[in-house]
Tab-separated table of C-alpha atoms and ligand atoms in Angstrom:
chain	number	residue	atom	x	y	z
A	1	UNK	CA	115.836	-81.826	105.140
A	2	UNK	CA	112.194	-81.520	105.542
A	3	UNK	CA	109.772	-80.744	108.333
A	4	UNK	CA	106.146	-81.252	108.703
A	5	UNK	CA	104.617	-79.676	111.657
A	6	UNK	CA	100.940	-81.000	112.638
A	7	UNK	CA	98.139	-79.282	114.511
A	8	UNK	CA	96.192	-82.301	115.223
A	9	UNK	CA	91.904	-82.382	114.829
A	10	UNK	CA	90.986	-83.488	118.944
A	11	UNK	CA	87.720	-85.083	120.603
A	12	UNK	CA	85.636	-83.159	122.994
A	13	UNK	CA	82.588	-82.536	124.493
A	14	UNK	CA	82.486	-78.774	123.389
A	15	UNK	CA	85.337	-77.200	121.679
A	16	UNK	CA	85.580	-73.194	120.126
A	17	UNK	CA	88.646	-71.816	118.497
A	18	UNK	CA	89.092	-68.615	121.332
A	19	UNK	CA	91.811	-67.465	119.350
A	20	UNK	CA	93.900	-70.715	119.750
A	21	UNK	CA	96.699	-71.223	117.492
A	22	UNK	CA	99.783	-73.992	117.845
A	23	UNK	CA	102.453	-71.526	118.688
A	24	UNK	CA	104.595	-73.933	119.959
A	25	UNK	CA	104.910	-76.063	116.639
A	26	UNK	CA	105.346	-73.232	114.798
A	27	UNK	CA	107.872	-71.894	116.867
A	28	UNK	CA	109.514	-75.111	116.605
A	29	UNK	CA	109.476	-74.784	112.772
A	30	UNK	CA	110.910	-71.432	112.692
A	31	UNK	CA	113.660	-73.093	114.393
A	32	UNK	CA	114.231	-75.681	112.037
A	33	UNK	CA	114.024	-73.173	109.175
A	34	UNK	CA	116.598	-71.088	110.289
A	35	UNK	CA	118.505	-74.085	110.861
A	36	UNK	CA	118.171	-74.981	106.629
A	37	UNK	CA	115.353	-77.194	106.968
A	38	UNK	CA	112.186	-77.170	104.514
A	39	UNK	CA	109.068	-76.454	106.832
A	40	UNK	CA	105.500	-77.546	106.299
A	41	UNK	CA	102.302	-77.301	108.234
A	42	UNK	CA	99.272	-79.387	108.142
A	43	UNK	CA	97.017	-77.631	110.745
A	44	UNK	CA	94.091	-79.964	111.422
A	45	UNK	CA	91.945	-77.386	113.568
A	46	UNK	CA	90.235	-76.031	110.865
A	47	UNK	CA	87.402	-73.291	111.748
A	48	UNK	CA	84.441	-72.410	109.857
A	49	UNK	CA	85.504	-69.315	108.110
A	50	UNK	CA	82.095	-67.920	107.055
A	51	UNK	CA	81.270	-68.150	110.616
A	52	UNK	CA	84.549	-66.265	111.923
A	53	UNK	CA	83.730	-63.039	114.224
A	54	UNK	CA	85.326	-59.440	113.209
A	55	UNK	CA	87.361	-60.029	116.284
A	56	UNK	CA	89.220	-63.331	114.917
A	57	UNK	CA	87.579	-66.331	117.079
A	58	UNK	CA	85.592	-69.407	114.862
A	59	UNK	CA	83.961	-72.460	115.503
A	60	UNK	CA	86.178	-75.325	114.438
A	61	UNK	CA	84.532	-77.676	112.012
A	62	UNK	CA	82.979	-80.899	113.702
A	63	UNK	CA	82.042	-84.092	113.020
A	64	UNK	CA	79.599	-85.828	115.890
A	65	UNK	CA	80.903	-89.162	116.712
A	66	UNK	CA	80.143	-91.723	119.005
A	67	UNK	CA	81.209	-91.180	122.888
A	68	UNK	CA	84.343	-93.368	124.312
A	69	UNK	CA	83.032	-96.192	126.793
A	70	UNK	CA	84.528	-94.513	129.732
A	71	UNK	CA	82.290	-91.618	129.222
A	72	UNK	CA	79.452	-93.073	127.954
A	73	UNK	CA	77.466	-91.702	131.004
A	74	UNK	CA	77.467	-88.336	130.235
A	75	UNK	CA	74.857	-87.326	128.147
A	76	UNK	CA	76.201	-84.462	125.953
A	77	UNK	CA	77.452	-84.408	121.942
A	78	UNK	CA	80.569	-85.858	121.380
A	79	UNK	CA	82.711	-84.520	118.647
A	80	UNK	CA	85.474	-84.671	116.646
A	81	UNK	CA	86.884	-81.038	116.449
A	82	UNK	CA	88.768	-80.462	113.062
A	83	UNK	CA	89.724	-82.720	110.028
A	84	UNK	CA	88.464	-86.306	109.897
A	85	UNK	CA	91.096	-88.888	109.582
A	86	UNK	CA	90.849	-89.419	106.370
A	87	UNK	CA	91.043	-85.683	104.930
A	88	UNK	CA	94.451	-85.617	106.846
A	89	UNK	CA	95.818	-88.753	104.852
A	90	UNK	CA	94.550	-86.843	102.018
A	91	UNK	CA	96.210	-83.643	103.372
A	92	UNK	CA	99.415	-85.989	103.996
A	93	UNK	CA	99.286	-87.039	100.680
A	94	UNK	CA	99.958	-83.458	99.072
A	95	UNK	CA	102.809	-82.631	101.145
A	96	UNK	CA	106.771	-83.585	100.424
A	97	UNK	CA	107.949	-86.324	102.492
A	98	UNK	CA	109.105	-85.511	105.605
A	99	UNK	CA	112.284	-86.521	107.285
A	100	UNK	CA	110.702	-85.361	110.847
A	101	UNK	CA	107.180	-84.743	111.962
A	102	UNK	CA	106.574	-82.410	114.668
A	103	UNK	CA	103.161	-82.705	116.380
A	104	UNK	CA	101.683	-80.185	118.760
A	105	UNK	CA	99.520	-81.419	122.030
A	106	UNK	CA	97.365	-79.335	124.258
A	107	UNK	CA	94.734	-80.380	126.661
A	108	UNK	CA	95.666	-83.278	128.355
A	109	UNK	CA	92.338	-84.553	127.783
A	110	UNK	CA	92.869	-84.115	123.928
A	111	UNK	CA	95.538	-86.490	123.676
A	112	UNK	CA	93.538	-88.878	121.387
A	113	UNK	CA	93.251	-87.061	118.921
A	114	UNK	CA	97.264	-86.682	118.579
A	115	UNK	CA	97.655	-90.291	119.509
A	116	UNK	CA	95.393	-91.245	116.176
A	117	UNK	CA	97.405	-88.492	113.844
A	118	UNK	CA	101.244	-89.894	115.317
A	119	UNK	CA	99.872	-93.442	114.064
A	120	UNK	CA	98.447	-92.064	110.747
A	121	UNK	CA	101.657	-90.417	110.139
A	122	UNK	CA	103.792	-93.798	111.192
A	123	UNK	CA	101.828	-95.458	108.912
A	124	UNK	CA	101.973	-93.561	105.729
A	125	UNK	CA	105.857	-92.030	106.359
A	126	UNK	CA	107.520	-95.183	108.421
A	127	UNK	CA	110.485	-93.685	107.817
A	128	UNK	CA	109.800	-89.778	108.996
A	129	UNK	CA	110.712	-89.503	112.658
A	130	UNK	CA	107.844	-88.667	114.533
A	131	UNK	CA	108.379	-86.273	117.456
A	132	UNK	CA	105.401	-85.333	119.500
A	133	UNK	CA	105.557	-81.978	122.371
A	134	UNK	CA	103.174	-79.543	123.631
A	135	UNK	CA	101.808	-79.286	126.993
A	136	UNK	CA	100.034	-82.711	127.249
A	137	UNK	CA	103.814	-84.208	126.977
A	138	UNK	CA	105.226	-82.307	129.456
A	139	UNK	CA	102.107	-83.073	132.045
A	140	UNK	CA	102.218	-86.578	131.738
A	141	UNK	CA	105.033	-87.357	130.530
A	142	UNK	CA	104.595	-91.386	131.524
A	143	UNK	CA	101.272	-91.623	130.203
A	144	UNK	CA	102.301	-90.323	127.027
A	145	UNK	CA	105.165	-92.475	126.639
A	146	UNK	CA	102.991	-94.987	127.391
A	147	UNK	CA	100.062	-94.184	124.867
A	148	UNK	CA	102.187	-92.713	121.661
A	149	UNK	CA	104.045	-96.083	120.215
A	150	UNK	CA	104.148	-94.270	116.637
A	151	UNK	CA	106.623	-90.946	118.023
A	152	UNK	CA	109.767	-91.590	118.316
A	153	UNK	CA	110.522	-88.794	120.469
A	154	UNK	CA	108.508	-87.045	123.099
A	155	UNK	CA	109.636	-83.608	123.962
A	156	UNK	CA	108.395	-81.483	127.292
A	157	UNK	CA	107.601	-77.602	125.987
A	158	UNK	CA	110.731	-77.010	128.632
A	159	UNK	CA	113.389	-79.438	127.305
A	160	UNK	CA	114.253	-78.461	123.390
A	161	UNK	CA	117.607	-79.608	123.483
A	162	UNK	CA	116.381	-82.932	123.424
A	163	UNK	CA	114.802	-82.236	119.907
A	164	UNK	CA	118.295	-80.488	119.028
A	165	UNK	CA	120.388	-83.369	120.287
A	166	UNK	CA	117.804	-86.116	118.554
A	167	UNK	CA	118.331	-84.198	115.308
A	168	UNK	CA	121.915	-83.794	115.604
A	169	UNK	CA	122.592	-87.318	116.403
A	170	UNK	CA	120.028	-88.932	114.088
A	171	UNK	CA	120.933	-87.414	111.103
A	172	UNK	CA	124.375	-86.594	111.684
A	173	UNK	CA	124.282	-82.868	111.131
A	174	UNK	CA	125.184	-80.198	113.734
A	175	UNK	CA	122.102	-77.339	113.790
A	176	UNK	CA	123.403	-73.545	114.053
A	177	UNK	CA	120.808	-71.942	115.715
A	178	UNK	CA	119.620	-73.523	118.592
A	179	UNK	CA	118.362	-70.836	121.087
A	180	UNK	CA	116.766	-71.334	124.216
A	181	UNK	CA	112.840	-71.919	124.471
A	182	UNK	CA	112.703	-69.582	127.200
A	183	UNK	CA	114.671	-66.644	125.485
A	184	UNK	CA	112.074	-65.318	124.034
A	185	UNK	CA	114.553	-62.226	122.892
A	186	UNK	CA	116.351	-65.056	120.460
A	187	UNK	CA	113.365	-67.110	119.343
A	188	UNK	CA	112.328	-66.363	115.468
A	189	UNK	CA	109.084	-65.173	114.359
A	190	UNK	CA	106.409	-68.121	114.533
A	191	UNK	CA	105.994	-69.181	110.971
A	192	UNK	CA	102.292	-68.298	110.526
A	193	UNK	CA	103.320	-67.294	107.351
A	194	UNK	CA	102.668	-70.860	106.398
A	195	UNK	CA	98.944	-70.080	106.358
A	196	UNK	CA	97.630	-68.301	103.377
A	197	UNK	CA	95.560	-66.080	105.865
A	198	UNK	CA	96.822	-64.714	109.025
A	199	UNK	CA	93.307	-63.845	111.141
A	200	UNK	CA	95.415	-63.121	114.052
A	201	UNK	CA	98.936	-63.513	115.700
A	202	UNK	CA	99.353	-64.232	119.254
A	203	UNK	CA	102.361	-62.691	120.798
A	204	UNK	CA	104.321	-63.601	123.673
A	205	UNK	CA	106.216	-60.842	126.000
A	206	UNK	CA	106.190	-63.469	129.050
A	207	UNK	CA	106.757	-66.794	130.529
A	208	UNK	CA	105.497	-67.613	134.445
A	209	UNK	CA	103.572	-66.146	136.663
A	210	UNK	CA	104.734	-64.731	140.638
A	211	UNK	CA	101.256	-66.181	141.983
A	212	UNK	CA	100.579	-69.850	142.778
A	213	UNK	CA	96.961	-70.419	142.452
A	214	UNK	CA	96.213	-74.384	143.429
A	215	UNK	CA	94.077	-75.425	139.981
A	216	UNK	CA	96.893	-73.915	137.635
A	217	UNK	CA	99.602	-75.638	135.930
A	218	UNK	CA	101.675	-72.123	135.048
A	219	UNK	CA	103.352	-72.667	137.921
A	220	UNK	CA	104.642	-76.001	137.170
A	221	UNK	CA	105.212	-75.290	133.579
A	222	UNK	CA	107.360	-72.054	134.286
A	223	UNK	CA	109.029	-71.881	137.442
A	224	UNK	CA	110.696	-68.629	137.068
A	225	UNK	CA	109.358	-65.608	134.756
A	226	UNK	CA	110.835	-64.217	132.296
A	227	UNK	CA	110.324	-61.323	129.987
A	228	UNK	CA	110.817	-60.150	126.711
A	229	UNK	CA	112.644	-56.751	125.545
A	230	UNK	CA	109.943	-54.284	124.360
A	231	UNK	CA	112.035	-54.059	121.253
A	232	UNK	CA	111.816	-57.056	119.771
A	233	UNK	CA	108.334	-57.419	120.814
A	234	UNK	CA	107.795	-53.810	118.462
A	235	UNK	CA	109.735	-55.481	115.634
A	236	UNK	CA	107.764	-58.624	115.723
A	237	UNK	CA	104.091	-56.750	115.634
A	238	UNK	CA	105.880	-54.371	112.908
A	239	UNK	CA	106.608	-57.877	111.164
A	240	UNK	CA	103.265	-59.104	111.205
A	241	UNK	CA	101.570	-55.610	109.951
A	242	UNK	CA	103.587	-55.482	106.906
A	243	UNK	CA	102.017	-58.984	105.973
A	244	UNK	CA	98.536	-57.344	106.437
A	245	UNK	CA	97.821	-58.361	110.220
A	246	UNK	CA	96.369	-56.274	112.825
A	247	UNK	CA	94.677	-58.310	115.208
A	248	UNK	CA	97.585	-59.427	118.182
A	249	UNK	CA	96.279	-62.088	121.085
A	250	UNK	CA	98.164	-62.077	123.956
A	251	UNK	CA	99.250	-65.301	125.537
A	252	UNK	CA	100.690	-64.044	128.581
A	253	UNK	CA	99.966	-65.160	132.357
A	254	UNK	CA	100.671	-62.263	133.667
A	255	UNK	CA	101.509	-59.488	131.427
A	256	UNK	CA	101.342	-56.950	134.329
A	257	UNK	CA	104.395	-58.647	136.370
A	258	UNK	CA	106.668	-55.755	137.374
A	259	UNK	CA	104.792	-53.793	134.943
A	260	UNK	CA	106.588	-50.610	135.279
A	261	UNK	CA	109.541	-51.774	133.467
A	262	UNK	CA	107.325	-54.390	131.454
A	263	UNK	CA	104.132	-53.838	130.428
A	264	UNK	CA	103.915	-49.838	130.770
A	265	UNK	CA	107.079	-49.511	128.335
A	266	UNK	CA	105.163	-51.692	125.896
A	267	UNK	CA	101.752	-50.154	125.778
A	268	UNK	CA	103.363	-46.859	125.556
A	269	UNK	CA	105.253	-48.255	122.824
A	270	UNK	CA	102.394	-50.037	121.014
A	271	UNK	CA	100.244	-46.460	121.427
A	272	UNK	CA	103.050	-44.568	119.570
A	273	UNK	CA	102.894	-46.786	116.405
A	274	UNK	CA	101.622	-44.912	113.655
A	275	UNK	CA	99.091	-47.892	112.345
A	276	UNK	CA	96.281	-49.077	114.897
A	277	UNK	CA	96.720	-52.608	116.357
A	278	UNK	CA	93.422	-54.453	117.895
A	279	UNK	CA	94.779	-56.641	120.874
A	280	UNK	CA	92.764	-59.064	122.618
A	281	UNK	CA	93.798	-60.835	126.146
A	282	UNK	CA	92.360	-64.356	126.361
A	283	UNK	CA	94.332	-65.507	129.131
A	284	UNK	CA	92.695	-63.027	131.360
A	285	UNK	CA	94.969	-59.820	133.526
A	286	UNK	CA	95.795	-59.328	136.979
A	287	UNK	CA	92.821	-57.155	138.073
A	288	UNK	CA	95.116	-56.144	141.150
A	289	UNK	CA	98.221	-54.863	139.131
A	290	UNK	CA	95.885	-52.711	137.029
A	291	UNK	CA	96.906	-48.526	138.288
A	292	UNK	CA	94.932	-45.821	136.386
A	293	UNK	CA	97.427	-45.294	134.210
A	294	UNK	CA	97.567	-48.919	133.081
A	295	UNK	CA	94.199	-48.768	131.869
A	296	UNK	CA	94.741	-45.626	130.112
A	297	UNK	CA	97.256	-47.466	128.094
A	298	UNK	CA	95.496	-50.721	127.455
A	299	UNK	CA	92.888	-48.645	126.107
A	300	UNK	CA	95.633	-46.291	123.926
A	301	UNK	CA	97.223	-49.377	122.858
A	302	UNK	CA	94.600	-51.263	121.214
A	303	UNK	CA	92.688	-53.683	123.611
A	304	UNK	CA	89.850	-54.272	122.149
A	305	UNK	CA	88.534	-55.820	125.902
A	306	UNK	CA	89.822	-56.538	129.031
A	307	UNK	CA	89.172	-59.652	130.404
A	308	UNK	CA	90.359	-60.183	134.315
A	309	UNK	CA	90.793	-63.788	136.023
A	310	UNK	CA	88.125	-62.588	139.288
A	311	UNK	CA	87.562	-66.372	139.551
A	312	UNK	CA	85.687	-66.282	142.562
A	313	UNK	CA	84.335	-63.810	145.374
A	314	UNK	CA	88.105	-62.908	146.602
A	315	UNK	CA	87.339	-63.573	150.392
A	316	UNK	CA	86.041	-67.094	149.482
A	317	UNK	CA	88.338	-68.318	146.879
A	318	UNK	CA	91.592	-66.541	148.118
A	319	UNK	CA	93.160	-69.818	149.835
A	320	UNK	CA	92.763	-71.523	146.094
A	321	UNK	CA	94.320	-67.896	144.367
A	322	UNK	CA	96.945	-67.267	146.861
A	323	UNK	CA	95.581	-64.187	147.857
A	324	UNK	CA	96.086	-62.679	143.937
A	325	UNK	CA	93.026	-60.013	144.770
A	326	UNK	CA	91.011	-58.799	147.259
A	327	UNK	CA	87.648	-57.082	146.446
A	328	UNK	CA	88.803	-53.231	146.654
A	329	UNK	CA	91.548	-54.725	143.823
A	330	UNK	CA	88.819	-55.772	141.627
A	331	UNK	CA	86.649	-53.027	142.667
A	332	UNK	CA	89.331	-50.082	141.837
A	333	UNK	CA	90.532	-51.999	138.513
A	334	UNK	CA	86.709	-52.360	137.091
A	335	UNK	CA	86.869	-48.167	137.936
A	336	UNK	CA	90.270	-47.682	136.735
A	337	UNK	CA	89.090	-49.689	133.451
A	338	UNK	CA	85.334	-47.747	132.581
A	339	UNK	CA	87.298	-44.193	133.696
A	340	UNK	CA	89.749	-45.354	130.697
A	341	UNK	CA	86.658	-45.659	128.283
A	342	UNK	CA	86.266	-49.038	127.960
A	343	UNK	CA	82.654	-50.041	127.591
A	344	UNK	CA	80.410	-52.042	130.572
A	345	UNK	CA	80.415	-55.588	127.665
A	346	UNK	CA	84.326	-54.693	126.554
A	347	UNK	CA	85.296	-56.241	130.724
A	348	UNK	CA	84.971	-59.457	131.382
A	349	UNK	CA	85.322	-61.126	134.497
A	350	UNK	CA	86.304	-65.111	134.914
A	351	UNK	CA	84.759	-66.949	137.317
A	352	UNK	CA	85.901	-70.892	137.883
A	353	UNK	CA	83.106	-73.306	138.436
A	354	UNK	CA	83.562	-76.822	139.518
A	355	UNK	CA	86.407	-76.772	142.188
A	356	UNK	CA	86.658	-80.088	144.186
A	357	UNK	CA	86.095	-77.760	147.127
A	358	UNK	CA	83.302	-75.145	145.562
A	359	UNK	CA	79.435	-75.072	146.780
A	360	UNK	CA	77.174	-73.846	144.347
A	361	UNK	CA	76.047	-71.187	146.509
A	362	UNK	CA	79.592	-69.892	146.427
A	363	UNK	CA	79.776	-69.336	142.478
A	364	UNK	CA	76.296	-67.733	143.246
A	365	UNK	CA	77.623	-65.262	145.490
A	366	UNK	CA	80.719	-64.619	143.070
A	367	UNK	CA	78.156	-63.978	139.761
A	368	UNK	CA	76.105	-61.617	141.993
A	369	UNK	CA	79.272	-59.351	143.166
A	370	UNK	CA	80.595	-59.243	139.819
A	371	UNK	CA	76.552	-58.539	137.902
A	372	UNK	CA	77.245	-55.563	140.378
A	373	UNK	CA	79.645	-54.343	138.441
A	374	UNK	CA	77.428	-54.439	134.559
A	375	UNK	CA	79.922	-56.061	133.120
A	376	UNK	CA	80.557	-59.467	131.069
A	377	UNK	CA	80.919	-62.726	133.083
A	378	UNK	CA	82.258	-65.840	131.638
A	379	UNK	CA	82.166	-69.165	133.672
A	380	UNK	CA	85.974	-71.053	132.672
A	381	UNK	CA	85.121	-74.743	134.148
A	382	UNK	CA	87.656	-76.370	136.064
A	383	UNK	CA	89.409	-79.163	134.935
A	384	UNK	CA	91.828	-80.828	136.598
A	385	UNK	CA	95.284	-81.004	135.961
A	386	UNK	CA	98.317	-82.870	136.399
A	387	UNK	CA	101.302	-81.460	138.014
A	388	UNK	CA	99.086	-78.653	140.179
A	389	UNK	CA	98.488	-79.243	144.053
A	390	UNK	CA	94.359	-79.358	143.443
A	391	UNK	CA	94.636	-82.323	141.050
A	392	UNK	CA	95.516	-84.270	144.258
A	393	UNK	CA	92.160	-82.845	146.063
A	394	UNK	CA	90.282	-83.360	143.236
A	395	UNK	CA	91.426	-87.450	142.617
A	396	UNK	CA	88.689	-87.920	145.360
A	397	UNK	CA	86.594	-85.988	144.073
A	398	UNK	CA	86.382	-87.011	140.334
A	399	UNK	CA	83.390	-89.244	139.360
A	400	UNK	CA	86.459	-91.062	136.399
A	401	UNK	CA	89.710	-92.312	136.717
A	402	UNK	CA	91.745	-89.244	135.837
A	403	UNK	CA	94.858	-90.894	136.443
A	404	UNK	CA	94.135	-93.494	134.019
B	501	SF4	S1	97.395	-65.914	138.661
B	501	SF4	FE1	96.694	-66.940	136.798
B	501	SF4	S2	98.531	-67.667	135.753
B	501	SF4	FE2	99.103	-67.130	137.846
B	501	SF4	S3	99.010	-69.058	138.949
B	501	SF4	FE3	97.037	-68.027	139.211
B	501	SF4	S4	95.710	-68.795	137.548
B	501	SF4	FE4	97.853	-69.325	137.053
């Protein structure tokens, strides 16, 4: 039995590969390997690699194409991020074919792109079963089964099973291993071995988060947390060094959850290995759950920067973050954090612009607390999503028909 797995090229208005990487398909594939199957990956998302920073991010390639009538009034680029149609048939063309396609979705806003791959694959392999998952499935789960005719399965990142039982009943074979998606102890390696570089691995040590901001779907997407055993976490990053990899991304949402018996263990860990590691944190930390000693061992561990999810000024924002940090929080972590030794431009702080709810002068007040602090600032704009409580403020709000 064969696999394909797909990282489909997207459309947007701006697009930068901030150490992305379709973890999900690749866990999938992992899966099926262990299970017997032949895996391949066709991983659209290509990045300029003469362009790639020491510290693993790229531009993707782009093509500028012509904006979509409904958003013809905004006056910006409009790109295709990744391989053109046509170099995927060609990429299609060079692989074995595939008794099941698995194809990876994101942003909910980038489901054309995946909607135009699923019907390029239909086309050229009517006979593959075409299974499509990722984030953007589990969202909107009705828009997507109204919008991807070509799959012929649509899998939430929470309900594997139904790929096991699909499998099992379609082809008539019962599969060994089918673990959990949430037991992250059981999962297999994700097969980035598949690439003939590896510029970076993202790990995973947890699912969920305890807080319940209003703009975020983590809540939705993981109910409960759950965390992995520092153990296998030390085997995996052994794993990937022996292959030549020492850049680690972490995609946690809140690494520092009960991080006594969590993260502390790890970073201690992680400091004892006898090669150095360069970790980066993309998803941003809990500024409040960061003790002296914690940023001691970020630093010991390998983070190359720390970047904290501030998001607004606390006392404004706090009814939007459910209370996730006050200012002495931030204040004490940013101290905690340069008393560690990491550099003024190594923090970062996230601020969220755009909120249904936000006045300018309000992300105004929040740059000019956190310029107190000579550090990095990075604006994340809001976008709304399904599934969270704002996405209901912000249907007023929105100048298009989200829901459409
Ligand atoms: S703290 Fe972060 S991960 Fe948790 S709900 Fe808020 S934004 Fe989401």
């Amino acid at each position: 039995m064969r696999a394909l797995l797909i990282n489909p090229y997207t459309y947007d208005f701006a697009a930068y590969n901030f150490w992305s990487a379709p973890i999900g398909p690749l866990r999938v594939g992992a899966i099926l390997r262990q299970n017997g199957f032949e895996v391949y990956l066709i991983d659209c998302m290509k990045v300029r690699e003469e362009k790639r920073k020491d510290d693993g991010r790229a531009p993707f390639i782009t093509q500028r194409v012509q904006v979509p009538p409904p958003l013809s009034g905004i006056q910006k680029t409009f790109s295709r991020y990744g391989f053109s149609r046509d170099e995927l048939a060609q990429a299609l063309l060079h692989v074995p074919k595939p008794d099941i396609v698995l194809i990876g979705t994101l942003f909910t806003y980038w489901y054309l792109g995946p909607k135009e791959v699923s019907e390029l694959v239909k086309s050229l392999f009517p006979k593959a079963r075409v299974i499509l998952g990722g984030l953007y499935v589990t969202l909107c789960r009705q828009h997507a089964t109204r919008s991807f005719k070509a799959c012929d399965l649509l899998v939430p990142h929470n309900a594997i099973w139904l790929l096991y039982e699909y499998i099992a009943r379609e082809f008539s074979i019962k599969l060994p291993f089918t673990p959990s998606a949430f037991d992250l102890d059981s999962l297999p390696y994700p097969c980035f071995d598949l690439y003939p570089q590896i510029p970076f691995v993202p790990l995973v040590t947890s699912y969920g988060c305890p807080f319940r901001c209003t703009f975020c779907a983590t809540p939705f997407l993981f109910p409960q947390t759950a965390q992995r055993s520092k153990g296998s976490l030390l085997d995996e990053v052994s794993h990937w060094h022996t292959l030549g990899v020492e850049k680690f991304v972490l995609y946690d949402d809140a690494f520092l959850y009960r991080k006594e018996v969590h993260a502390k263990p790890i970073l201690r860990a992680l400091s004892d290995l006898p090669f150095k590691l360069q970790l980066f944190n993309p998803n941003a930390l809990h500024a409040r759950m960061i003790d002296e000693e914690t940023a001691f061992l970020l630093r010991t561990a390998g983070f190359r920067e720390v970047r904290l999810g501030l998001e607004g000024l606390p006392r404004l924002i706090s009814p939007h973050t459910d209370g996730k940090l006050a200012e002495r929080d931030f204040e004490r972590a940013i101290d905690y954090l340069k008393r560690a030794g990491f550099p003024d431009d190594s923090i970062t702080a996230y601020l969220l612009v755009g909120l249904p709810f936000q006045h300018w002068k309000e992300v105004k007040h929040a740059i000019d607390y956190a310029a107190t602090f000579h550090i990095r600032i990075e604006l994340a704009e809001y976008s709304p999503i399904p599934q969270t409580p704002l996405f209901d403020a912000f249907r007023t709000h929105a100048r298009y028909p989200i829901e459409a």
